[in-house]
mmCIF file of C-alpha atoms and ligand atoms in Angstrom:
data_model
loop_
_atom_site.group_PDB
_atom_site.id
_atom_site.type_symbol
_atom_site.label_atom_id
_atom_site.label_comp_id
_atom_site.label_asym_id
_atom_site.label_seq_id
_atom_site.Cartn_x
_atom_site.Cartn_y
_atom_site.Cartn_z
ATOM 1 C CA MET P 1061 0.000 0.000 0.000
ATOM 2 C CA PHE P 1062 2.800 2.468 0.905
ATOM 3 C CA MET P 1063 5.259 3.202 -1.908
ATOM 4 C CA ARG P 1064 7.660 5.485 -0.039
ATOM 5 C CA ILE P 1065 7.878 8.012 2.745
ATOM 6 C CA ASP P 1066 6.659 11.178 1.002
ATOM 7 C CA HIS P 1067 7.502 13.550 3.818
ATOM 8 C CA VAL P 1068 8.079 14.069 7.505
ATOM 9 C CA GLY P 1069 6.157 17.112 8.761
ATOM 10 C CA ILE P 1070 7.872 19.238 11.409
ATOM 11 C CA ALA P 1071 5.995 21.821 13.477
ATOM 12 C CA CYS P 1072 7.885 25.064 14.045
ATOM 13 C CA HIS P 1073 7.246 28.559 15.377
ATOM 14 C CA ASN P 1074 9.134 30.420 12.663
ATOM 15 C CA LEU P 1075 9.174 28.953 9.150
ATOM 16 C CA GLU P 1076 11.850 31.251 7.703
ATOM 17 C CA GLU P 1077 14.207 30.560 10.589
ATOM 18 C CA LYS P 1078 13.812 26.771 10.270
ATOM 19 C CA ILE P 1079 14.186 26.840 6.479
ATOM 20 C CA ALA P 1080 17.498 28.658 6.913
ATOM 21 C CA PHE P 1081 18.581 26.116 9.548
ATOM 22 C CA PHE P 1082 17.769 23.060 7.380
ATOM 23 C CA GLU P 1083 19.378 24.638 4.305
ATOM 24 C CA ARG P 1084 22.654 25.521 5.960
ATOM 25 C CA THR P 1085 22.913 22.429 8.195
ATOM 26 C CA PHE P 1086 21.845 19.684 5.784
ATOM 27 C CA GLU P 1087 22.288 21.436 2.414
ATOM 28 C CA LEU P 1088 18.634 20.870 1.491
ATOM 29 C CA THR P 1089 16.743 23.048 -0.982
ATOM 30 C CA VAL P 1090 13.221 24.448 -0.741
ATOM 31 C CA VAL P 1091 11.269 23.345 -3.810
ATOM 32 C CA ALA P 1092 7.777 24.584 -2.872
ATOM 33 C CA ARG P 1093 6.052 26.938 -0.462
ATOM 34 C CA GLU P 1094 2.358 27.356 0.159
ATOM 35 C CA ILE P 1095 -0.203 28.840 2.503
ATOM 36 C CA ASN P 1096 -2.900 26.193 2.998
ATOM 37 C CA GLU P 1097 -5.863 27.908 4.684
ATOM 38 C CA GLU P 1098 -7.893 24.708 4.958
ATOM 39 C CA GLN P 1099 -5.089 23.020 6.947
ATOM 40 C CA GLY P 1100 -4.190 26.191 8.856
ATOM 41 C CA VAL P 1101 -0.524 26.174 7.839
ATOM 42 C CA LYS P 1102 2.203 28.023 6.026
ATOM 43 C CA GLU P 1103 4.518 25.289 4.753
ATOM 44 C CA ALA P 1104 7.717 24.630 2.818
ATOM 45 C CA MET P 1105 8.958 21.430 1.174
ATOM 46 C CA LEU P 1106 12.688 20.648 1.194
ATOM 47 C CA HIS P 1107 13.663 18.028 -1.348
ATOM 48 C CA ILE P 1108 15.555 14.911 -0.212
ATOM 49 C CA ALA P 1109 15.271 12.357 -3.018
ATOM 50 C CA ASP P 1110 13.168 11.059 -5.879
ATOM 51 C CA GLY P 1111 11.374 7.812 -5.286
ATOM 52 C CA ASN P 1112 8.590 5.478 -6.226
ATOM 53 C CA GLY P 1113 5.660 7.531 -7.528
ATOM 54 C CA GLY P 1114 7.042 10.882 -6.364
ATOM 55 C CA GLY P 1115 9.734 12.528 -4.277
ATOM 56 C CA SER P 1116 10.522 12.548 -0.593
ATOM 57 C CA TYR P 1117 10.764 15.704 1.466
ATOM 58 C CA ILE P 1118 10.956 17.402 4.818
ATOM 59 C CA GLN P 1119 7.860 19.554 5.301
ATOM 60 C CA LEU P 1120 8.268 22.523 7.628
ATOM 61 C CA LEU P 1121 4.989 23.769 9.087
ATOM 62 C CA GLU P 1122 4.186 27.083 10.766
ATOM 63 C CA PRO P 1123 0.624 27.487 12.066
ATOM 64 C CA LEU P 1124 -1.630 30.267 10.742
ATOM 65 C CA GLY P 1125 -3.055 30.664 14.253
ATOM 66 C CA PRO P 1126 -3.284 29.021 17.689
ATOM 67 C CA ASP P 1127 -6.584 27.260 16.937
ATOM 68 C CA THR P 1128 -5.222 25.080 14.131
ATOM 69 C CA PRO P 1129 -3.821 21.514 14.235
ATOM 70 C CA VAL P 1130 -0.194 22.702 14.223
ATOM 71 C CA GLY P 1131 -0.912 25.666 16.546
ATOM 72 C CA LYS P 1132 -2.438 23.334 19.147
ATOM 73 C CA PHE P 1133 0.398 20.836 18.743
ATOM 74 C CA LEU P 1134 3.037 23.541 19.337
ATOM 75 C CA ALA P 1135 1.252 24.804 22.443
ATOM 76 C CA LYS P 1136 0.989 21.290 23.871
ATOM 77 C CA ARG P 1137 4.272 19.678 22.812
ATOM 78 C CA GLY P 1138 6.545 22.357 21.356
ATOM 79 C CA GLU P 1139 8.496 22.033 18.123
ATOM 80 C CA GLY P 1140 9.081 18.552 16.716
ATOM 81 C CA VAL P 1141 7.851 15.839 14.381
ATOM 82 C CA HIS P 1142 4.155 16.453 13.731
ATOM 83 C CA HIS P 1143 3.293 13.776 11.162
ATOM 84 C CA VAL P 1144 4.675 11.173 8.775
ATOM 85 C CA ALA P 1145 3.263 11.071 5.249
ATOM 86 C CA PHE P 1146 3.304 7.957 3.062
ATOM 87 C CA GLY P 1147 3.007 7.936 -0.714
ATOM 88 C CA VAL P 1148 0.127 5.833 -2.027
ATOM 89 C CA PRO P 1149 -1.026 5.262 -5.606
ATOM 90 C CA ASP P 1150 -4.653 6.247 -4.873
ATOM 91 C CA VAL P 1151 -5.659 8.097 -1.681
ATOM 92 C CA ALA P 1152 -9.405 7.506 -2.044
ATOM 93 C CA ARG P 1153 -8.848 3.775 -2.400
ATOM 94 C CA ALA P 1154 -6.337 3.682 0.472
ATOM 95 C CA LEU P 1155 -8.870 5.484 2.718
ATOM 96 C CA GLU P 1156 -11.492 2.909 1.877
ATOM 97 C CA GLU P 1157 -9.167 0.001 2.602
ATOM 98 C CA ILE P 1158 -7.739 1.450 5.824
ATOM 99 C CA GLY P 1159 -11.153 2.663 7.060
ATOM 100 C CA GLY P 1160 -12.456 -0.830 6.454
ATOM 101 C CA LYS P 1161 -9.917 -2.098 8.969
ATOM 102 C CA GLY P 1162 -11.423 0.088 11.683
ATOM 103 C CA ILE P 1163 -8.830 2.880 11.719
ATOM 104 C CA ARG P 1164 -10.407 6.310 12.333
ATOM 105 C CA LEU P 1165 -10.103 8.570 9.287
ATOM 106 C CA LEU P 1166 -9.721 12.305 9.933
ATOM 107 C CA ASP P 1167 -10.687 12.935 6.301
ATOM 108 C CA GLU P 1168 -13.438 10.982 4.590
ATOM 109 C CA LYS P 1169 -12.256 12.199 1.214
ATOM 110 C CA PRO P 1170 -8.951 13.517 -0.192
ATOM 111 C CA ARG P 1171 -8.071 17.189 0.316
ATOM 112 C CA HIS P 1172 -5.658 19.581 -1.339
ATOM 113 C CA GLY P 1173 -2.025 19.128 -0.241
ATOM 114 C CA SER P 1174 1.402 20.502 -1.057
ATOM 115 C CA MET P 1175 2.522 20.705 -4.700
ATOM 116 C CA GLY P 1176 -0.865 19.702 -6.113
ATOM 117 C CA SER P 1177 -1.067 16.453 -4.157
ATOM 118 C CA SER P 1178 -4.190 14.803 -2.714
ATOM 119 C CA ILE P 1179 -3.912 14.118 0.996
ATOM 120 C CA ALA P 1180 -5.819 12.571 3.906
ATOM 121 C CA PHE P 1181 -5.033 11.981 7.583
ATOM 122 C CA LEU P 1182 -5.496 9.001 9.919
ATOM 123 C CA HIS P 1183 -6.068 9.433 13.663
ATOM 124 C CA PRO P 1184 -2.784 9.228 15.598
ATOM 125 C CA LYS P 1185 -4.392 7.269 18.440
ATOM 126 C CA ASP P 1186 -5.138 4.431 15.992
ATOM 127 C CA VAL P 1187 -1.632 4.402 14.450
ATOM 128 C CA ALA P 1188 0.765 3.896 17.352
ATOM 129 C CA GLY P 1189 0.563 7.568 18.392
ATOM 130 C CA MET P 1190 1.725 8.770 14.967
ATOM 131 C CA LEU P 1191 -0.357 11.279 13.004
ATOM 132 C CA THR P 1192 -0.314 9.592 9.593
ATOM 133 C CA GLU P 1193 -0.880 11.291 6.253
ATOM 134 C CA LEU P 1194 -1.556 9.608 2.922
ATOM 135 C CA VAL P 1195 -0.279 11.412 -0.171
ATOM 136 C CA GLN P 1196 -1.034 10.898 -3.831
ATOM 137 C CA ALA P 1197 1.320 12.947 -5.968
ATOM 138 C CA PRO P 1198 -0.247 14.617 -9.030
ATOM 139 C CA ASP P 1199 -0.098 12.512 -12.211
ATOM 140 C CA HIS P 1200 0.352 9.336 -10.188
HETATM 141 C C1 LIG Z 643 -2.623 15.550 18.517
HETATM 142 N N1 LIG Z 643 -2.251 14.365 19.038
HETATM 143 C C2 LIG Z 643 -1.216 13.900 18.347
HETATM 144 C C3 LIG Z 643 -0.954 14.871 17.343
HETATM 145 N N2 LIG Z 643 -1.854 15.878 17.486
HETATM 146 N N3 LIG Z 643 -0.494 12.770 18.451
HETATM 147 C C4 LIG Z 643 0.519 12.598 17.578
HETATM 148 N N4 LIG Z 643 0.840 13.497 16.606
HETATM 149 C C5 LIG Z 643 0.127 14.632 16.471
HETATM 150 N N5 LIG Z 643 0.438 15.498 15.526
HETATM 151 C C6 LIG Z 643 -2.852 13.676 20.177
HETATM 152 C C7 LIG Z 643 -3.021 14.605 21.358
HETATM 153 O O1 LIG Z 643 -1.851 14.648 22.133
HETATM 154 C C8 LIG Z 643 -4.186 13.992 22.095
HETATM 155 O O2 LIG Z 643 -3.754 12.922 22.884
HETATM 156 C C9 LIG Z 643 -5.047 13.420 20.973
HETATM 157 O O3 LIG Z 643 -4.166 13.269 19.844
HETATM 158 C C10 LIG Z 643 -6.166 14.372 20.570
HETATM 159 O O4 LIG Z 643 -5.583 15.624 20.350
HETATM 160 P P1 LIG Z 643 -6.273 16.983 20.721
HETATM 161 O O5 LIG Z 643 -5.220 17.981 21.034
HETATM 162 O O6 LIG Z 643 -7.352 16.774 21.701
HETATM 163 O O7 LIG Z 643 -7.047 17.283 19.402
HETATM 164 P P2 LIG Z 643 -6.793 18.256 18.264
HETATM 165 O O8 LIG Z 643 -8.014 19.089 18.185
HETATM 166 O O9 LIG Z 643 -5.484 18.931 18.377
HETATM 167 O O10 LIG Z 643 -6.752 17.290 17.000
HETATM 168 C C11 LIG Z 643 -5.710 16.403 16.743
HETATM 169 C C12 LIG Z 643 -5.890 15.898 15.289
HETATM 170 C C13 LIG Z 643 -5.818 17.139 14.388
HETATM 171 C C14 LIG Z 643 -4.747 14.922 15.017
HETATM 172 C C15 LIG Z 643 -7.231 15.197 15.164
HETATM 173 O O11 LIG Z 643 -4.570 17.793 14.565
HETATM 174 C C16 LIG Z 643 -6.032 16.838 12.921
HETATM 175 O O12 LIG Z 643 -7.149 16.675 12.443
HETATM 176 N N6 LIG Z 643 -4.934 16.799 12.110
HETATM 177 C C17 LIG Z 643 -5.012 16.551 10.679
HETATM 178 C C18 LIG Z 643 -4.746 17.794 9.868
HETATM 179 C C19 LIG Z 643 -3.388 18.403 10.094
HETATM 180 O O13 LIG Z 643 -2.662 18.023 11.017
HETATM 181 N N7 LIG Z 643 -3.021 19.387 9.237
HETATM 182 C C20 LIG Z 643 -1.733 20.106 9.329
HETATM 183 C C21 LIG Z 643 -0.713 19.542 8.405
HETATM 184 P P3 LIG Z 643 -3.843 12.939 24.472
HETATM 185 O O14 LIG Z 643 -3.024 14.128 24.894
HETATM 186 O O15 LIG Z 643 -5.314 13.089 24.743
HETATM 187 O O16 LIG Z 643 -3.292 11.617 24.889
HETATM 188 S S1 LIG Z 643 -1.092 20.048 6.745
HETATM 189 C C22 LIG Z 643 -0.108 19.126 5.675
HETATM 190 O O17 LIG Z 643 0.614 18.179 6.180
HETATM 191 C C23 LIG Z 643 -0.154 19.447 4.319
HETATM 192 C C24 LIG Z 643 -0.920 20.604 3.794
HETATM 193 C C25 LIG Z 643 0.583 18.625 3.324
HETATM 194 O O18 LIG Z 643 1.261 17.668 3.679
HETATM 195 O O19 LIG Z 643 0.476 18.940 2.102
HETATM 196 CO CO1 LIG Z 644 2.044 16.952 5.437
#
């Protein structure tokens, strides 16, 4: 079902500061930036590698406000790994299959994600405490 790790999402207070840190420390490059109002984030993707059905990235996330998923996470836990996203060939189908196994879906249908992708989240309490995202890259 999972083709690769698409990205690891990291919650941070200041996106520009963390982009600069990742660029100078690990020599990564920002390949996309977006404000996603629906998800309540300002985000940047730093490219790591190309893989099966799409690339793999670090996703840096700054909340648009305190009452958003990332804003609440920062207040409760501070900066750190917020979610892990797996590449799948078809998000709608993956949701159906995973939902059928009794895992709580946070999204019943795919939503708009970074770089034109389709995304959906699974409840962290049902996945070993890990907020899990499914990603279908465009044209895949
Ligand atoms: C909350 N919990 C987490 C968590 N966030 N556990 C692991 N990882 C996280 N990121 C735990 C929390 O500690 C609670 O456990 C429990 O889940 C319920 O959390 P809560 O604080 O009561 O509830 P909320 O209202 O904060 O909701 C949490 C969920 C919410 C996960 C339901 O954040 C959500 O719907 N997330 C999906 C959307 C999202 O995260 N979007 C931002 C990324 P205890 O303390 O009761 O034990 S956008 C993105 O990745 C994009 C655009 C992209 O990739 O393209
Ligand atoms: Co993400």
